[in-house]
mmCIF file of C-alpha atoms in Angstrom:
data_model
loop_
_atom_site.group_PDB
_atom_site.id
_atom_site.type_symbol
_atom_site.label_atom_id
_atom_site.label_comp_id
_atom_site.label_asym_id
_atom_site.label_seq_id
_atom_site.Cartn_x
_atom_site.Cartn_y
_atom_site.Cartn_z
ATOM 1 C CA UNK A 1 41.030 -27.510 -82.509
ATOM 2 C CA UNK A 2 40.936 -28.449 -79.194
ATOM 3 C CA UNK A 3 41.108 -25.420 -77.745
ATOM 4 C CA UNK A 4 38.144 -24.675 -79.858
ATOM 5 C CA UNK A 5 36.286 -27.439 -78.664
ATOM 6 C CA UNK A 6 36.855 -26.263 -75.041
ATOM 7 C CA UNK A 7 35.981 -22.701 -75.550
ATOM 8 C CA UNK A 8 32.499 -23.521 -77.210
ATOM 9 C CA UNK A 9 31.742 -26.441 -74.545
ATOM 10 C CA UNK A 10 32.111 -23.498 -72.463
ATOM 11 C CA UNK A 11 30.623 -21.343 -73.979
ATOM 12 C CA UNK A 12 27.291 -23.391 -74.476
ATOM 13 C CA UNK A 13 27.287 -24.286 -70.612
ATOM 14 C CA UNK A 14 27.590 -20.334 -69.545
ATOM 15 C CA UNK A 15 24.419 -20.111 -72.578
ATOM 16 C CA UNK A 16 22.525 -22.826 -70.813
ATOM 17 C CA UNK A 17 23.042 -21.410 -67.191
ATOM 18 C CA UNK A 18 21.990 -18.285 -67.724
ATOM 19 C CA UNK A 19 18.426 -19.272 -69.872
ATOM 20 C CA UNK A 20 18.050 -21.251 -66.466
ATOM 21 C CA UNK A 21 18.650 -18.904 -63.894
ATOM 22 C CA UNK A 22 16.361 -16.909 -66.007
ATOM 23 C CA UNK A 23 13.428 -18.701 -66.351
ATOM 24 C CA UNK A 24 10.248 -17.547 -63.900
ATOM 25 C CA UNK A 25 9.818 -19.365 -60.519
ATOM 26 C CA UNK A 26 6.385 -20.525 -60.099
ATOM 27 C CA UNK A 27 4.466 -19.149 -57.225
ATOM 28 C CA UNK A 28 3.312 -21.180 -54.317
ATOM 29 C CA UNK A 29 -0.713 -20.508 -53.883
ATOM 30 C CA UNK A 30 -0.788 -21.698 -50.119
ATOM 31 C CA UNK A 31 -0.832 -18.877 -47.520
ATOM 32 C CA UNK A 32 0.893 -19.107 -44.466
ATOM 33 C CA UNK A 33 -0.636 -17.355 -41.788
ATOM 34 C CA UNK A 34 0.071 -17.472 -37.774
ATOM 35 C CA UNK A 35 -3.613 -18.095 -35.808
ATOM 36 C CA UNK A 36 -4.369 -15.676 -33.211
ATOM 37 C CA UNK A 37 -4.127 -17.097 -29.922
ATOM 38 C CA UNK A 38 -6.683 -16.133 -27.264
ATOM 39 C CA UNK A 39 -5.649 -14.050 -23.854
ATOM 40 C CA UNK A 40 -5.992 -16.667 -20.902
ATOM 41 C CA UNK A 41 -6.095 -14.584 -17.797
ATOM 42 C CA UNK A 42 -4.354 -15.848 -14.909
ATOM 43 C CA UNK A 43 -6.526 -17.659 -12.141
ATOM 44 C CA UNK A 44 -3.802 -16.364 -9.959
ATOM 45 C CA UNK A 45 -4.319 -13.019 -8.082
ATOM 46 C CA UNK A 46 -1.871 -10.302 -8.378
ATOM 47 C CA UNK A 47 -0.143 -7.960 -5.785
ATOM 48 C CA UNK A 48 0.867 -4.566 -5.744
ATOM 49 C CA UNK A 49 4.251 -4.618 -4.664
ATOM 50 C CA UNK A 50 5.268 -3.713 -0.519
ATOM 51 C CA UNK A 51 6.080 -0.171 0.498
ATOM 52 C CA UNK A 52 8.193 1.202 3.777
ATOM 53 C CA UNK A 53 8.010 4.754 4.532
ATOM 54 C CA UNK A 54 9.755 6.068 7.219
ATOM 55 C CA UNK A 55 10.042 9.717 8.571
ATOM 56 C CA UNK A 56 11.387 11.881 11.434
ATOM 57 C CA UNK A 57 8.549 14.642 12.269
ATOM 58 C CA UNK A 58 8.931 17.357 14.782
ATOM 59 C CA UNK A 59 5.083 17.092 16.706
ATOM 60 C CA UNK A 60 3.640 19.372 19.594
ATOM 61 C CA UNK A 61 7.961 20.223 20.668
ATOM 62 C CA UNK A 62 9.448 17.000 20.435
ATOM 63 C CA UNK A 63 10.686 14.180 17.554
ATOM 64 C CA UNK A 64 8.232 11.824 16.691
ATOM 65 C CA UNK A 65 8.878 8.821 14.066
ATOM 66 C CA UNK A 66 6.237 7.536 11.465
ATOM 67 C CA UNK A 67 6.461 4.379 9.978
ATOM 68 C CA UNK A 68 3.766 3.484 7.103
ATOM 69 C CA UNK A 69 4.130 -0.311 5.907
ATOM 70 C CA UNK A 70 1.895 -1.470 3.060
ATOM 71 C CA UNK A 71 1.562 -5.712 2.675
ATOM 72 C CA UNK A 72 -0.514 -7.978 0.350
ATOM 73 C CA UNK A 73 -2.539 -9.307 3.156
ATOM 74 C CA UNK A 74 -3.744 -13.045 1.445
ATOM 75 C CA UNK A 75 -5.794 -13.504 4.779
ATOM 76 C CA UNK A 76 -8.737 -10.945 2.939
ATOM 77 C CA UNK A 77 -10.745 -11.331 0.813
ATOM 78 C CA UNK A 78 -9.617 -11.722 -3.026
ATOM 79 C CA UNK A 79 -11.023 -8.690 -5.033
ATOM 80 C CA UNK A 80 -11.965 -9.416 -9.126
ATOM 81 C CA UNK A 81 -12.216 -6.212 -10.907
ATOM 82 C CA UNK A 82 -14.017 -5.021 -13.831
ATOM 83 C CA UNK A 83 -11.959 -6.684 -16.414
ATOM 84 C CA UNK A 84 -12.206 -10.228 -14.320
ATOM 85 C CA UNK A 85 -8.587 -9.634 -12.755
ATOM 86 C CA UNK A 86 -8.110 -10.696 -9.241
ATOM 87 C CA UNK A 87 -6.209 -9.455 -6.681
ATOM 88 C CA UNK A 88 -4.766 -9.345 -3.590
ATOM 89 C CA UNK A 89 -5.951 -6.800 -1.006
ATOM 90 C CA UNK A 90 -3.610 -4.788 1.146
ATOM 91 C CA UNK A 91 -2.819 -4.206 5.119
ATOM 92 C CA UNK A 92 -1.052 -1.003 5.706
ATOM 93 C CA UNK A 93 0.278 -0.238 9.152
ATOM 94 C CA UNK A 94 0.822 3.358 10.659
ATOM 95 C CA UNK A 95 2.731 3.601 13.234
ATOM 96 C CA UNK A 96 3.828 6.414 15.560
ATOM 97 C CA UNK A 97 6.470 6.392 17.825
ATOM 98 C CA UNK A 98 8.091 9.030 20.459
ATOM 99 C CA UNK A 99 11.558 9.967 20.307
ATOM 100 C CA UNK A 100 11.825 7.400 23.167
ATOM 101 C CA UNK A 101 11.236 4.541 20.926
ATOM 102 C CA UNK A 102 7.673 3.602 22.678
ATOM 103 C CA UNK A 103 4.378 3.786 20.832
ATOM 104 C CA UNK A 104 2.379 6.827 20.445
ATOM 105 C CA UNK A 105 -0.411 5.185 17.866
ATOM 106 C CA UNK A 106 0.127 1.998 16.005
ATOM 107 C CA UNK A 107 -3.381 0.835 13.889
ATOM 108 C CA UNK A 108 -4.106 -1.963 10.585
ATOM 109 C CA UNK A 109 -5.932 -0.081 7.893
ATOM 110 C CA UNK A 110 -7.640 -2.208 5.269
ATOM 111 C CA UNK A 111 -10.397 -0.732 2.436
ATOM 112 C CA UNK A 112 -13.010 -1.383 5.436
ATOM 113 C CA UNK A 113 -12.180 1.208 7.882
ATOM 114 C CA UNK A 114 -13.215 3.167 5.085
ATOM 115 C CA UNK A 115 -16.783 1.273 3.769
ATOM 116 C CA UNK A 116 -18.912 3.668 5.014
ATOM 117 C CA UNK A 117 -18.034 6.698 3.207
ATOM 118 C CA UNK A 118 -18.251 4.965 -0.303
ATOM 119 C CA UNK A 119 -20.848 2.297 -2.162
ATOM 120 C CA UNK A 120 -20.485 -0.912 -1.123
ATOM 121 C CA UNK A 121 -20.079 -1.706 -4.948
ATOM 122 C CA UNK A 122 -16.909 0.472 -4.892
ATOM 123 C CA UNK A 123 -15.754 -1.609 -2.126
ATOM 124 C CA UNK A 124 -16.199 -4.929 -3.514
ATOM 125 C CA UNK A 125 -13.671 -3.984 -6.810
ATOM 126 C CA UNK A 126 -11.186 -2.318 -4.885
ATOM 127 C CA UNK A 127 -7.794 -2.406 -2.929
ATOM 128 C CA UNK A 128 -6.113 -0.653 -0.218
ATOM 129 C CA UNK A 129 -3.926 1.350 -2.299
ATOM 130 C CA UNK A 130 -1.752 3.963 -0.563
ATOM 131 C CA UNK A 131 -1.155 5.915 2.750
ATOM 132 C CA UNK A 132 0.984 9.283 2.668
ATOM 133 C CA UNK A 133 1.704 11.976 5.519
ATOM 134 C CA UNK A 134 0.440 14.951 4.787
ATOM 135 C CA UNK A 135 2.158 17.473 7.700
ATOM 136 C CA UNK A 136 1.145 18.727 10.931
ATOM 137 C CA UNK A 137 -1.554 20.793 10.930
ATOM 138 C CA UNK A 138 -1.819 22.842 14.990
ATOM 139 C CA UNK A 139 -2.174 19.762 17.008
ATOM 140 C CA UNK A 140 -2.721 16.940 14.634
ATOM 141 C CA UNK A 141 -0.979 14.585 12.101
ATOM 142 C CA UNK A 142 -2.465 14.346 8.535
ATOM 143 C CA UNK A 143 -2.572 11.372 6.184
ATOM 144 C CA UNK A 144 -3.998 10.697 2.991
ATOM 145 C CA UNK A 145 -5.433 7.179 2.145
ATOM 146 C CA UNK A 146 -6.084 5.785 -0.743
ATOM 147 C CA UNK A 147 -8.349 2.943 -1.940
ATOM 148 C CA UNK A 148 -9.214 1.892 -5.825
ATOM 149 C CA UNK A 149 -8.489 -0.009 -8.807
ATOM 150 C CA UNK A 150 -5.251 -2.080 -8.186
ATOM 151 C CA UNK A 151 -4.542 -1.629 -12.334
ATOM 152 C CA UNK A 152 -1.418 0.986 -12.229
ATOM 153 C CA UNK A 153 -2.635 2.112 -15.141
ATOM 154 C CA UNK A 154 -5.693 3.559 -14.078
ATOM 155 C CA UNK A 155 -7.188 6.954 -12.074
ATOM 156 C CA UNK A 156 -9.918 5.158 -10.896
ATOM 157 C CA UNK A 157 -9.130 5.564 -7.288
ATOM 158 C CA UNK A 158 -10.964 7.480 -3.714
ATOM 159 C CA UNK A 159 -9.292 9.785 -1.362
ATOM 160 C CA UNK A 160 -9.851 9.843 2.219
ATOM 161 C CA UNK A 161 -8.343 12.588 4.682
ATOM 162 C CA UNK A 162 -7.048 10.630 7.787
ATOM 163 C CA UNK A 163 -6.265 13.162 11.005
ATOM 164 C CA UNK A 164 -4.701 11.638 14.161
ATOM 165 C CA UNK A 165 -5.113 14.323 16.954
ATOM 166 C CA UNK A 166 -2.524 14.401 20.145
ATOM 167 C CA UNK A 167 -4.798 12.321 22.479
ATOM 168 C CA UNK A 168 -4.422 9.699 19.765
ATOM 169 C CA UNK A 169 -8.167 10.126 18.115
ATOM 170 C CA UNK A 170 -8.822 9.179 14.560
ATOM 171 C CA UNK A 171 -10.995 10.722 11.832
ATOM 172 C CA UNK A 172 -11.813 9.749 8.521
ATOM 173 C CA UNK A 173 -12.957 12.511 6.272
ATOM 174 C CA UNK A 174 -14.296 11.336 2.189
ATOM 175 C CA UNK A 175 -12.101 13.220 -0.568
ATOM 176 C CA UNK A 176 -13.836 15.527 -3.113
ATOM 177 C CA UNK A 177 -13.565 15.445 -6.576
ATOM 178 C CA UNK A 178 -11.474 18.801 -8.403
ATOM 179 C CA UNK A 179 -14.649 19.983 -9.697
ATOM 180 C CA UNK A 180 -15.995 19.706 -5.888
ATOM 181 C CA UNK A 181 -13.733 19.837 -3.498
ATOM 182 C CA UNK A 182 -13.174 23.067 -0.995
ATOM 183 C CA UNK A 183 -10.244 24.452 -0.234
ATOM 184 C CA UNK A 184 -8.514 21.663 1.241
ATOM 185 C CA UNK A 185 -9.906 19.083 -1.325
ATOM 186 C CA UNK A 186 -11.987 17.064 2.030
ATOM 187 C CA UNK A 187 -15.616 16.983 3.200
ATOM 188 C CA UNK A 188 -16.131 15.935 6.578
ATOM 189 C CA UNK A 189 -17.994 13.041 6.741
#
């Protein structure tokens, strides 16, 4: 009898579990939901990161040296862009020397040098971007300067054909659109 009794008290407690674990939950009506937080933008400019270029060029029979140095300059003028972003401008620094280690050309280019060939609008929203050789072309070193948007994501940027002659002379020339441009892409200016 006992055994009985033991079987159908368990019995009755495996009956009683199982209409319990059965039985419907009751679902919460509150919604939980995260808020969407604003974008604050940053009152602090941002900076393209430095570049150093250096390269060995053989010029009118002998070894020249180039050195092209890009640096957030904070001493200009901080540039807000189209979105409201601010920036830091850029100093980049050519610099020619002879195989002799003395200085053949050595000039600071900022966005200015180039104001005149673009809208002073253009100007106000942009950076100093870039500076590449180009080659040797006869008797003169070619560059290619670059101002613009400081966004990496974006194309918006202006060309501008830089050719340093052998008496040390400068000239700017404005860059062409594709749809424009001649055969070497530049419009003297």
């Amino acid at each position: 009898m006992r055994k009985i009794n033991i079987l159908t008290v368990l019995a009755a407690i495996a009956v009683s579990m199982s209409i319990t674990s059965c039985k419907e939950k009751k679902e919460s009506e509150v919604i939980i939901t995260k808020m969407p937080v604003a974008e604050v933008k940053s009152n602090t400019p941002t900076q393209l990161q430095d570049f150093d270029y250096k390269e060995d060029i053989e010029w009118l029979g002998k070894t020249y040296s180039l050195t092209i140095a890009r640096r957030t300059d904070q001493s200009l003028p901080v540039v807000t862009d189209e979105n409201g972003n601010k920036n830091y401008d850029n100093r980049i620094t050519l610099r020619v020397s002879r195989y002799d280690d003395t200085v053949f050309f050595s000039k600071d280019f900022t966005k200015n040098e180039f104001a005149q060939h673009c809208e002073q609008s253009y100007i106000g929203k942009s950076v100093m971007l870039g500076f590449v050789f180009e080659g040797v072309e006869g008797d003169n070193l070619v560059f290619t300067a670059t101002i613009g948007s400081p966004d990496i994501l974006s194309e918006d940027y202006m060309p501008f054909r830089i050719t340093l002659s052998r008496l040390g002379n400068l000239s700017i020339s404005k860059g062409k659109s594709n749809e424009t441009a001649d055969s070497d892409g530049y419009d003297e200016v």
